[in-house]
Amino acid sequence: MSANAEITGVPSPEDAARAEKFKEEANEYFKNQDYNKAIELYTKAIELNNSVAVYYGNRSFAYLKTECFGYALTDASRAIELDRNYVKGYYRRAAAYMSLGKFKLALKDFDTVTKARPNDKDAKAKYSECSKIVKKLAFEKAISVEENKKNIADSINLDAMAIEDEYTGPKLEDGKVTLKFMQDLIEWYRNQNKLHRKYAYKILLDVKAWFMAQPSLVDIVIPDNSKFTICGDIHGQYYDLLNVFELNGLPSETNPYLFNGDFVDRGSFSVECIFTLFGFKLLYPNHFFMSRGNHESATMNQMYGFDGEVKAKYTAQMAELFTEVYNWLPLAHCLNNRVLVMHGGLFSRDDVTLQEIREINRNRQPPDDGLMCELLWSDPQPQLGRAPSKRGVGVQFGPDVTQKFLLLNGLDYIVRSHEVKNDGYEVAHDGKCITVFSAPNYCDTMGNRGAFITLNGKDMKPNFTSYVAVPHPNVKPMAYANSLLNFIC
């Protein structure tokens, strides 16, 4: 903005014209799905002329696309402040609230939209859908207060589930997962078949028992000269998961893996991903590890597709059982007392110890703040110190925060996931904070590579393997997601 504009708050005609050009250019990048470049150009437009609601509204939409829900919320609110009649501002803010699971606030904005556009069928449909969610949540809350909710796991009767003669798929042997079962399952799923519900339920019950016995922070010993692999987000991209196994070998006692959260949602083969991963957990319980991600939660699963996919392929009861299992997933893993791995990141205070993480009561839905929330939601930033999260949950932490945490706990570096990176990984904070993301061409739109990390127990030095997406059957991402999110992904 020119000096005159800064003094008066009104841009010069030249600045206003340049801002419009930046907006038009940004719109083109947005259409081509280059959301980060679009955000950069919308920001330039705002710097030249900060009084146009559309600039903030458009940037809010781009932030929604990049999952920066906190920033999207702020921009949408600013757009509404500038123009109370800017209906798209309410739409954007409602989408941000929905993405954060704040359904009552989203409903209020959808209500505003329907009043402003009484004949808009889309607005009416979104209001109606959001209203249903709010009522359903209120009903569930009332029920859980009235009665002490029983475990779904306790109500499953496996004996009552018959295996039909025509079922020719993988079979557990004496109720146990074997290597043959896993090899058969991989091929069965590759050909888009469904595992029998009796075996699916058995896997869930058994894996729940395993996770219940683990602490919130799991210690892993990697012997000298032994390889260990860390994978980031998979997000229901089953055929890319198989590609990881083809590039790096199937899990085994000599080829251990840690999958670092967000196994499901968005990608429409989440059921196949999670049963494959849980199967390997049961086959190699001491050599296959899984951390909880922010998408292993009921709210995220209801919005981003997993809940809908389980109901479509199995039952609502199984969807509830998954929620129970996810509540017991460990929150972090410590490798050789040197490297801490968690899905999101570090904390809003400097004195957090490994012992404190170990003692977290994790058998619940992720809270909106505190250590458990931050482990699942936080992100690194290049600047020193901390900042409010771009996602609206967790915190952003700088290199100094990372350094203090490592010093306090005697660690070398941290590994986290949670963020799309062009190469599938990023090394930040002077090599002390590594991001790994294993879902290439995320949502079939981002064009990113995926990656995994291999290291050996002797030097614990991270090595990166980066790869592109492989073809998958013609089922689009978000096929099972809540219809309210159709305009986000």
Short mmCIF file of C-alpha atoms in Angstrom, two decimals:
data_model
loop_
_atom_site.label_atom_id
_atom_site.label_comp_id
_atom_site.label_asym_id
_atom_site.label_seq_id
_atom_site.Cartn_x
_atom_site.Cartn_y
_atom_site.Cartn_z
CA MET A 1 0.00 0.00 0.00
CA SER A 2 1.31 3.47 -0.80
CA ALA A 3 2.18 5.97 1.98
CA ASN A 4 -0.99 7.91 1.16
CA ALA A 5 -3.11 4.77 1.50
CA GLU A 6 -1.53 3.93 4.87
CA ILE A 7 -2.37 7.37 6.22
CA THR A 8 -5.93 7.60 4.86
CA GLY A 9 -6.81 3.90 4.71
CA VAL A 10 -7.84 4.46 1.10
CA PRO A 11 -5.62 3.07 -1.67
CA SER A 12 -4.61 5.19 -4.62
CA PRO A 13 -6.37 4.37 -7.93
CA GLU A 14 -3.06 2.82 -9.09
CA ASP A 15 -2.84 0.58 -6.03
CA ALA A 16 -6.50 -0.41 -6.34
CA ALA A 17 -5.96 -1.35 -10.01
CA ARG A 18 -2.82 -3.36 -9.19
CA ALA A 19 -4.70 -5.16 -6.40
CA GLU A 20 -7.43 -6.17 -8.89
CA LYS A 21 -4.76 -7.55 -11.23
CA PHE A 22 -3.24 -9.62 -8.42
CA LYS A 23 -6.72 -10.96 -7.57
CA GLU A 24 -7.39 -11.95 -11.21
CA GLU A 25 -3.99 -13.65 -11.42
CA ALA A 26 -4.66 -15.43 -8.11
CA ASN A 27 -8.01 -16.68 -9.42
CA GLU A 28 -6.24 -18.34 -12.36
CA TYR A 29 -3.79 -20.12 -10.03
CA PHE A 30 -6.74 -21.19 -7.88
CA LYS A 31 -8.52 -22.68 -10.92
CA ASN A 32 -5.32 -24.61 -11.70
CA GLN A 33 -5.27 -25.90 -8.09
CA ASP A 34 -2.05 -24.07 -7.18
CA TYR A 35 -3.54 -22.86 -3.92
CA ASN A 36 -0.31 -21.72 -2.27
CA LYS A 37 0.50 -19.40 -5.20
CA ALA A 38 -3.10 -18.16 -5.15
CA ILE A 39 -2.77 -17.35 -1.43
CA GLU A 40 0.47 -15.44 -2.11
CA LEU A 41 -1.24 -13.31 -4.79
CA TYR A 42 -4.44 -12.69 -2.81
CA THR A 43 -2.17 -11.52 0.01
CA LYS A 44 -0.48 -9.04 -2.36
CA ALA A 45 -3.90 -7.74 -3.38
CA ILE A 46 -4.86 -7.28 0.30
CA GLU A 47 -1.58 -5.47 1.03
CA LEU A 48 -2.44 -2.95 -1.70
CA ASN A 49 -6.14 -2.66 -0.85
CA ASN A 50 -7.36 -4.12 2.43
CA SER A 51 -10.95 -2.91 2.14
CA VAL A 52 -12.28 -5.44 -0.41
CA ALA A 53 -14.27 -8.32 1.09
CA VAL A 54 -13.82 -10.54 -1.98
CA TYR A 55 -10.03 -10.62 -1.57
CA TYR A 56 -10.39 -12.03 1.94
CA GLY A 57 -13.23 -14.34 0.86
CA ASN A 58 -11.16 -15.78 -1.99
CA ARG A 59 -8.09 -16.22 0.18
CA SER A 60 -10.29 -17.91 2.79
CA PHE A 61 -11.38 -20.44 0.14
CA ALA A 62 -7.74 -21.10 -0.80
CA TYR A 63 -6.89 -21.59 2.89
CA LEU A 64 -9.74 -24.11 3.15
CA LYS A 65 -8.23 -26.04 0.26
CA THR A 66 -4.85 -26.18 2.02
CA GLU A 67 -6.46 -27.17 5.36
CA CYS A 68 -5.47 -23.92 7.07
CA PHE A 69 -8.87 -23.74 8.73
CA GLY A 70 -7.82 -21.18 11.37
CA TYR A 71 -6.62 -18.73 8.71
CA ALA A 72 -9.72 -19.48 6.59
CA LEU A 73 -11.93 -18.60 9.55
CA THR A 74 -10.10 -15.32 10.22
CA ASP A 75 -10.30 -14.24 6.56
CA ALA A 76 -13.98 -15.12 6.23
CA SER A 77 -14.77 -13.13 9.38
CA ARG A 78 -12.78 -10.17 8.04
CA ALA A 79 -14.68 -10.35 4.74
CA ILE A 80 -17.99 -10.27 6.65
CA GLU A 81 -16.79 -7.28 8.72
CA LEU A 82 -16.04 -5.40 5.49
CA ASP A 83 -19.33 -6.33 3.85
CA ARG A 84 -22.19 -7.71 5.94
CA ASN A 85 -24.04 -8.62 2.72
CA TYR A 86 -21.16 -10.67 1.27
CA VAL A 87 -22.92 -14.04 1.29
CA LYS A 88 -19.84 -16.03 0.22
CA GLY A 89 -18.12 -14.83 3.39
CA TYR A 90 -20.72 -16.67 5.49
CA TYR A 91 -20.37 -19.74 3.27
CA ARG A 92 -16.59 -19.75 3.74
CA ARG A 93 -16.82 -19.24 7.48
CA ALA A 94 -19.40 -22.02 7.79
CA ALA A 95 -17.04 -24.34 5.89
CA ALA A 96 -14.17 -23.43 8.24
CA TYR A 97 -16.34 -24.04 11.30
CA MET A 98 -17.50 -27.39 9.84
CA SER A 99 -13.90 -28.43 9.19
CA LEU A 100 -13.07 -27.71 12.82
CA GLY A 101 -16.12 -29.62 14.07
CA LYS A 102 -17.81 -26.43 15.33
CA PHE A 103 -21.20 -27.38 13.91
CA LYS A 104 -23.41 -24.96 15.92
CA LEU A 105 -21.41 -21.96 14.71
CA ALA A 106 -21.52 -23.30 11.14
CA LEU A 107 -25.30 -23.67 11.42
CA LYS A 108 -25.63 -20.02 12.43
CA ASP A 109 -23.75 -18.93 9.28
CA PHE A 110 -25.74 -21.29 7.03
CA ASP A 111 -28.88 -19.77 8.58
CA THR A 112 -27.68 -16.30 7.56
CA VAL A 113 -27.07 -17.54 4.01
CA THR A 114 -30.55 -19.06 3.69
CA LYS A 115 -32.17 -15.84 4.93
CA ALA A 116 -30.14 -13.79 2.46
CA ARG A 117 -30.92 -16.22 -0.38
CA PRO A 118 -34.29 -17.83 0.39
CA ASN A 119 -34.52 -19.42 -3.07
CA ASP A 120 -30.99 -20.89 -3.06
CA LYS A 121 -31.47 -24.68 -3.05
CA ASP A 122 -27.79 -25.37 -2.27
CA ALA A 123 -27.89 -23.07 0.76
CA LYS A 124 -31.08 -24.75 2.01
CA ALA A 125 -29.55 -28.22 1.59
CA LYS A 126 -26.40 -27.23 3.50
CA TYR A 127 -28.46 -25.65 6.29
CA SER A 128 -30.60 -28.80 6.53
CA GLU A 129 -27.56 -31.14 6.56
CA CYS A 130 -25.76 -29.08 9.21
CA SER A 131 -28.94 -28.91 11.30
CA LYS A 132 -29.18 -32.73 11.22
CA ILE A 133 -25.59 -33.04 12.51
CA VAL A 134 -26.24 -30.58 15.36
CA LYS A 135 -29.41 -32.46 16.39
CA LYS A 136 -27.67 -35.84 16.13
CA LEU A 137 -24.77 -34.65 18.33
CA ALA A 138 -27.19 -33.21 20.89
CA PHE A 139 -29.11 -36.52 20.94
CA GLU A 140 -25.92 -38.56 21.36
CA LYS A 141 -24.77 -36.28 24.17
CA ALA A 142 -28.11 -36.69 25.95
CA ILE A 143 -27.96 -40.48 25.62
CA SER A 144 -24.39 -40.69 26.93
CA VAL A 145 -25.41 -38.61 29.98
CA GLU A 146 -28.51 -40.72 30.61
CA GLU A 147 -26.79 -44.09 30.44
CA ASN A 148 -23.25 -45.18 31.01
CA LYS A 149 -22.44 -46.12 27.46
CA LYS A 150 -21.32 -49.71 27.08
CA ASN A 151 -18.35 -50.63 24.97
CA ILE A 152 -19.35 -51.61 21.45
CA ALA A 153 -16.63 -54.28 21.65
CA ASP A 154 -18.57 -56.03 24.44
CA SER A 155 -21.70 -56.29 22.29
CA ILE A 156 -20.06 -58.04 19.31
CA ASN A 157 -21.05 -61.70 18.99
CA LEU A 158 -18.60 -63.30 16.54
CA ASP A 159 -20.15 -66.76 16.98
CA ALA A 160 -23.41 -65.48 15.50
CA MET A 161 -21.65 -64.43 12.28
CA ALA A 162 -21.66 -67.24 9.73
CA ILE A 163 -19.14 -67.51 6.90
CA GLU A 164 -21.20 -68.10 3.75
CA ASP A 165 -20.13 -70.93 1.42
CA GLU A 166 -19.76 -68.50 -1.50
CA TYR A 167 -17.13 -66.41 0.35
CA THR A 168 -13.78 -67.15 -1.32
CA GLY A 169 -11.68 -64.39 0.26
CA PRO A 170 -8.90 -64.43 2.90
CA LYS A 171 -9.58 -66.50 6.02
CA LEU A 172 -8.06 -66.22 9.48
CA GLU A 173 -6.44 -69.46 10.65
CA ASP A 174 -7.73 -70.46 14.09
CA GLY A 175 -8.80 -66.85 14.48
CA LYS A 176 -5.23 -65.61 13.90
CA VAL A 177 -3.66 -63.35 11.27
CA THR A 178 -0.93 -65.18 9.31
CA LEU A 179 1.45 -64.04 6.58
CA LYS A 180 -0.64 -65.96 4.04
CA PHE A 181 -3.76 -64.15 5.25
CA MET A 182 -2.05 -60.77 4.78
CA GLN A 183 -0.75 -61.67 1.31
CA ASP A 184 -4.22 -62.88 0.32
CA LEU A 185 -5.84 -59.78 1.84
CA ILE A 186 -3.58 -57.41 -0.12
CA GLU A 187 -4.54 -59.07 -3.42
CA TRP A 188 -8.21 -59.39 -2.42
CA TYR A 189 -8.34 -55.65 -1.72
CA ARG A 190 -6.31 -54.82 -4.83
CA ASN A 191 -9.15 -56.40 -6.82
CA GLN A 192 -11.72 -54.32 -4.92
CA ASN A 193 -13.22 -57.15 -2.88
CA LYS A 194 -14.49 -56.96 0.69
CA LEU A 195 -13.15 -58.86 3.70
CA HIS A 196 -15.84 -60.92 5.43
CA ARG A 197 -17.40 -58.99 8.29
CA LYS A 198 -16.63 -61.75 10.81
CA TYR A 199 -12.90 -61.46 10.10
CA ALA A 200 -13.10 -57.66 10.01
CA TYR A 201 -14.74 -57.56 13.45
CA LYS A 202 -12.25 -60.11 14.83
CA ILE A 203 -9.31 -57.98 13.67
CA LEU A 204 -10.81 -54.89 15.33
CA LEU A 205 -11.44 -56.65 18.64
CA ASP A 206 -7.94 -58.17 18.71
CA VAL A 207 -6.13 -55.00 17.74
CA LYS A 208 -8.06 -53.01 20.33
CA ALA A 209 -6.77 -55.39 23.00
CA TRP A 210 -3.21 -54.87 21.78
CA PHE A 211 -3.44 -51.06 21.79
CA MET A 212 -5.09 -50.99 25.22
CA ALA A 213 -1.98 -52.68 26.64
CA GLN A 214 0.37 -50.02 25.25
CA PRO A 215 1.38 -46.75 26.91
CA SER A 216 0.61 -43.37 25.31
CA LEU A 217 4.32 -43.08 24.44
CA VAL A 218 5.82 -46.31 23.12
CA ASP A 219 9.57 -46.91 23.37
CA ILE A 220 11.10 -48.77 20.40
CA VAL A 221 14.57 -50.33 20.34
CA ILE A 222 16.22 -50.51 16.89
CA PRO A 223 19.34 -52.71 16.95
CA ASP A 224 22.59 -51.55 15.29
CA ASN A 225 22.61 -52.18 11.53
CA SER A 226 18.86 -52.87 11.56
CA LYS A 227 16.59 -50.90 9.23
CA PHE A 228 13.50 -49.07 10.47
CA THR A 229 10.91 -47.29 8.29
CA ILE A 230 8.66 -44.33 9.18
CA CYS A 231 5.66 -43.50 6.98
CA GLY A 232 3.47 -40.41 7.23
CA ASP A 233 -0.17 -39.81 6.28
CA ILE A 234 -1.78 -42.45 4.04
CA HIS A 235 -5.32 -40.95 3.96
CA GLY A 236 -7.11 -43.88 2.41
CA GLN A 237 -4.82 -44.10 -0.63
CA TYR A 238 -4.61 -47.89 -0.67
CA TYR A 239 -2.83 -48.32 -3.99
CA ASP A 240 -0.13 -45.86 -2.91
CA LEU A 241 0.23 -47.83 0.34
CA LEU A 242 0.84 -50.97 -1.71
CA ASN A 243 3.44 -49.03 -3.70
CA VAL A 244 5.30 -48.25 -0.45
CA PHE A 245 5.43 -51.99 0.27
CA GLU A 246 6.66 -52.70 -3.25
CA LEU A 247 9.40 -50.08 -2.97
CA ASN A 248 10.46 -50.93 0.57
CA GLY A 249 9.32 -54.52 1.19
CA LEU A 250 6.40 -55.93 3.16
CA PRO A 251 6.51 -55.43 6.94
CA SER A 252 8.25 -58.27 8.78
CA GLU A 253 10.31 -58.87 11.90
CA THR A 254 13.39 -57.80 9.91
CA ASN A 255 11.59 -54.93 8.14
CA PRO A 256 9.75 -53.03 10.90
CA TYR A 257 7.49 -50.03 10.21
CA LEU A 258 5.92 -47.11 12.07
CA PHE A 259 2.88 -45.48 10.45
CA ASN A 260 2.49 -42.01 11.88
CA GLY A 261 -1.25 -41.32 11.85
CA ASP A 262 -3.99 -40.25 9.41
CA PHE A 263 -4.46 -43.69 7.92
CA VAL A 264 -8.01 -42.83 6.84
CA ASP A 265 -10.32 -40.07 5.52
CA ARG A 266 -10.34 -38.21 2.18
CA GLY A 267 -9.08 -41.15 0.13
CA SER A 268 -11.93 -43.55 -0.62
CA PHE A 269 -10.05 -46.80 0.13
CA SER A 270 -9.68 -46.08 3.84
CA VAL A 271 -11.29 -49.35 4.94
CA GLU A 272 -8.74 -51.29 2.87
CA CYS A 273 -5.86 -49.23 4.30
CA ILE A 274 -6.85 -49.60 7.94
CA PHE A 275 -7.51 -53.35 7.84
CA THR A 276 -4.19 -53.90 6.04
CA LEU A 277 -2.35 -51.89 8.70
CA PHE A 278 -4.22 -53.47 11.62
CA GLY A 279 -3.55 -56.90 10.11
CA PHE A 280 0.19 -56.25 10.08
CA LYS A 281 -0.03 -54.94 13.66
CA LEU A 282 -1.52 -58.28 14.74
CA LEU A 283 0.96 -60.31 12.68
CA TYR A 284 4.05 -58.45 13.94
CA PRO A 285 2.94 -56.67 17.14
CA ASN A 286 6.51 -55.87 18.26
CA HIS A 287 7.75 -54.82 14.82
CA PHE A 288 4.82 -52.83 13.42
CA PHE A 289 3.69 -49.59 15.08
CA MET A 290 0.90 -47.07 14.60
CA SER A 291 0.49 -43.55 16.04
CA ARG A 292 -2.81 -41.73 16.29
CA GLY A 293 -3.35 -38.81 13.89
CA ASN A 294 -5.84 -35.97 14.09
CA HIS A 295 -8.03 -37.92 11.61
CA GLU A 296 -8.37 -40.88 13.96
CA SER A 297 -11.29 -39.11 15.62
CA ALA A 298 -15.08 -39.27 15.37
CA THR A 299 -15.59 -35.68 14.19
CA MET A 300 -13.00 -35.90 11.42
CA ASN A 301 -14.30 -39.33 10.33
CA GLN A 302 -17.89 -38.03 10.14
CA MET A 303 -16.81 -35.13 7.94
CA TYR A 304 -14.04 -36.51 5.74
CA GLY A 305 -15.41 -39.86 4.65
CA PHE A 306 -14.24 -42.73 6.85
CA ASP A 307 -17.49 -42.97 8.82
CA GLY A 308 -19.51 -43.00 5.59
CA GLU A 309 -17.20 -45.55 3.99
CA VAL A 310 -17.44 -48.00 6.93
CA LYS A 311 -21.24 -47.68 6.93
CA ALA A 312 -21.35 -48.26 3.16
CA LYS A 313 -19.05 -51.29 3.26
CA TYR A 314 -20.10 -52.68 6.67
CA THR A 315 -22.32 -51.24 9.44
CA ALA A 316 -22.87 -48.22 11.69
CA GLN A 317 -21.95 -50.49 14.63
CA MET A 318 -18.53 -51.12 13.08
CA ALA A 319 -18.02 -47.36 12.60
CA GLU A 320 -18.57 -46.92 16.36
CA LEU A 321 -16.17 -49.76 17.12
CA PHE A 322 -13.47 -48.04 15.05
CA THR A 323 -13.89 -44.96 17.26
CA GLU A 324 -13.27 -47.12 20.33
CA VAL A 325 -10.15 -48.64 18.75
CA TYR A 326 -8.76 -45.25 17.67
CA ASN A 327 -9.11 -43.95 21.23
CA TRP A 328 -6.46 -46.48 22.29
CA LEU A 329 -3.89 -45.72 19.56
CA PRO A 330 -0.57 -44.55 21.08
CA LEU A 331 0.14 -40.82 20.69
CA ALA A 332 3.91 -40.96 20.11
CA HIS A 333 6.91 -43.28 19.74
CA CYS A 334 10.48 -42.80 20.95
CA LEU A 335 13.18 -44.54 18.89
CA ASN A 336 16.36 -45.62 20.75
CA ASN A 337 15.83 -42.77 23.25
CA ARG A 338 16.98 -40.43 20.48
CA VAL A 339 14.11 -39.59 18.14
CA LEU A 340 10.53 -38.71 19.05
CA VAL A 341 7.84 -39.39 16.44
CA MET A 342 4.32 -37.91 16.68
CA HIS A 343 1.70 -36.96 14.12
CA GLY A 344 1.44 -33.21 14.69
CA GLY A 345 4.12 -31.55 16.76
CA LEU A 346 5.28 -29.78 19.89
CA PHE A 347 3.66 -27.84 22.65
CA SER A 348 2.48 -24.47 23.91
CA ARG A 349 4.89 -24.68 26.87
CA ASP A 350 8.62 -25.42 27.18
CA ASP A 351 8.74 -27.84 30.12
CA VAL A 352 7.01 -30.90 28.62
CA THR A 353 8.88 -34.14 29.34
CA LEU A 354 8.66 -37.59 27.77
CA GLN A 355 7.34 -38.89 31.08
CA GLU A 356 4.47 -36.42 30.91
CA ILE A 357 3.58 -37.66 27.40
CA ARG A 358 3.78 -41.24 28.66
CA GLU A 359 1.17 -40.46 31.31
CA ILE A 360 -1.44 -38.82 29.04
CA ASN A 361 -4.91 -40.33 29.43
CA ARG A 362 -5.58 -40.93 25.73
CA ASN A 363 -8.74 -43.08 25.81
CA ARG A 364 -11.02 -40.29 24.56
CA GLN A 365 -11.74 -37.98 21.69
CA PRO A 366 -8.98 -35.41 21.12
CA PRO A 367 -9.56 -32.30 23.25
CA ASP A 368 -9.35 -28.73 21.87
CA ASP A 369 -6.16 -27.91 23.78
CA GLY A 370 -3.43 -29.43 25.94
CA LEU A 371 -0.69 -31.97 25.23
CA MET A 372 -2.83 -34.59 23.47
CA CYS A 373 -4.33 -31.98 21.15
CA GLU A 374 -0.93 -30.49 20.32
CA LEU A 375 0.68 -33.89 19.63
CA LEU A 376 -2.03 -34.46 16.98
CA TRP A 377 -2.47 -30.95 15.52
CA SER A 378 0.59 -28.68 15.88
CA ASP A 379 2.87 -27.53 13.02
CA PRO A 380 6.41 -26.14 12.82
CA GLN A 381 7.06 -22.58 11.62
CA PRO A 382 10.33 -21.00 10.43
CA GLN A 383 10.04 -18.02 12.81
CA LEU A 384 11.23 -18.17 16.43
CA GLY A 385 8.72 -18.64 19.22
CA ARG A 386 5.12 -19.71 18.89
CA ALA A 387 2.08 -18.49 16.99
CA PRO A 388 -1.63 -19.34 16.84
CA SER A 389 -2.18 -22.34 14.56
CA LYS A 390 -3.10 -21.80 10.92
CA ARG A 391 -5.47 -24.74 11.45
CA GLY A 392 -7.35 -23.19 14.35
CA VAL A 393 -6.24 -26.08 16.63
CA GLY A 394 -2.85 -26.73 18.26
CA VAL A 395 0.07 -24.29 17.97
CA GLN A 396 2.82 -23.35 15.56
CA PHE A 397 6.31 -23.74 17.03
CA GLY A 398 9.65 -22.32 15.93
CA PRO A 399 13.20 -23.74 15.84
CA ASP A 400 13.97 -22.42 19.33
CA VAL A 401 10.98 -24.34 20.74
CA THR A 402 12.21 -27.52 19.06
CA GLN A 403 15.76 -27.01 20.35
CA LYS A 404 14.61 -26.49 23.95
CA PHE A 405 12.41 -29.60 23.86
CA LEU A 406 15.23 -31.76 22.47
CA LEU A 407 17.71 -30.48 25.05
CA LEU A 408 15.30 -31.02 27.95
CA ASN A 409 14.59 -34.60 26.86
CA GLY A 410 18.04 -35.64 25.55
CA LEU A 411 16.80 -36.21 21.98
CA ASP A 412 18.46 -35.73 18.56
CA TYR A 413 15.44 -34.67 16.47
CA ILE A 414 11.69 -35.11 16.02
CA VAL A 415 9.75 -36.64 13.12
CA ARG A 416 6.17 -35.60 12.41
CA SER A 417 3.69 -35.81 9.53
CA HIS A 418 0.35 -33.95 9.16
CA GLU A 419 1.35 -31.62 6.26
CA VAL A 420 1.53 -32.08 2.49
CA LYS A 421 5.07 -31.44 1.20
CA ASN A 422 6.01 -31.21 -2.49
CA ASP A 423 8.71 -33.89 -2.19
CA GLY A 424 6.84 -35.88 0.46
CA TYR A 425 9.19 -34.65 3.18
CA GLU A 426 10.81 -31.52 4.57
CA VAL A 427 13.77 -31.00 6.87
CA ALA A 428 13.35 -27.87 9.03
CA HIS A 429 14.64 -26.28 12.24
CA ASP A 430 18.33 -26.89 11.43
CA GLY A 431 17.66 -30.56 10.71
CA LYS A 432 15.91 -31.08 14.06
CA CYS A 433 12.30 -31.22 12.82
CA ILE A 434 11.44 -33.55 9.93
CA THR A 435 8.06 -33.84 8.22
CA VAL A 436 7.15 -37.00 6.29
CA PHE A 437 3.93 -37.31 4.24
CA SER A 438 3.22 -40.57 2.40
CA ALA A 439 0.10 -39.79 0.33
CA PRO A 440 1.27 -38.68 -3.15
CA ASN A 441 -0.99 -36.49 -5.31
CA TYR A 442 -3.07 -35.94 -2.18
CA CYS A 443 -6.82 -35.86 -2.90
CA ASP A 444 -5.94 -36.55 -6.57
CA THR A 445 -5.25 -32.82 -6.92
CA MET A 446 -2.11 -31.65 -5.09
CA GLY A 447 0.54 -33.08 -7.41
CA ASN A 448 2.92 -33.73 -4.48
CA ARG A 449 5.23 -36.72 -4.17
CA GLY A 450 4.95 -39.08 -1.20
CA ALA A 451 7.92 -40.19 0.91
CA PHE A 452 9.04 -42.49 3.70
CA ILE A 453 12.07 -42.39 5.98
CA THR A 454 14.48 -45.25 6.57
CA LEU A 455 17.14 -45.21 9.28
CA ASN A 456 19.32 -47.75 11.05
CA GLY A 457 19.75 -48.25 14.75
CA LYS A 458 23.47 -47.39 14.78
CA ASP A 459 23.51 -43.81 13.52
CA MET A 460 19.74 -43.00 13.38
CA LYS A 461 20.42 -40.86 10.31
CA PRO A 462 17.23 -40.28 8.26
CA ASN A 463 17.24 -41.35 4.59
CA PHE A 464 14.38 -40.30 2.35
CA THR A 465 12.68 -42.21 -0.46
CA SER A 466 10.36 -40.06 -2.55
CA TYR A 467 7.82 -41.46 -5.05
CA VAL A 468 4.91 -40.43 -7.29
CA ALA A 469 1.28 -41.57 -7.12
CA VAL A 470 0.20 -44.80 -8.83
CA PRO A 471 -3.11 -45.32 -10.67
CA HIS A 472 -6.15 -46.38 -8.67
CA PRO A 473 -9.68 -47.55 -9.55
CA ASN A 474 -12.07 -44.81 -10.57
CA VAL A 475 -13.41 -43.90 -7.14
CA LYS A 476 -12.83 -40.24 -6.36
CA PRO A 477 -11.43 -38.97 -3.05
CA MET A 478 -14.13 -37.80 -0.61
CA ALA A 479 -16.65 -40.17 -2.26
CA TYR A 480 -18.03 -41.01 1.20
CA ALA A 481 -17.50 -37.59 2.80
CA ASN A 482 -20.23 -35.38 4.23
CA SER A 483 -21.91 -33.48 1.39
CA LEU A 484 -21.23 -30.21 3.22
CA LEU A 485 -17.55 -30.58 2.37
CA ASN A 486 -18.00 -31.06 -1.38
CA PHE A 487 -16.83 -27.51 -1.91
CA ILE A 488 -13.60 -27.96 0.06
CA CYS A 489 -11.83 -30.93 -1.54
#
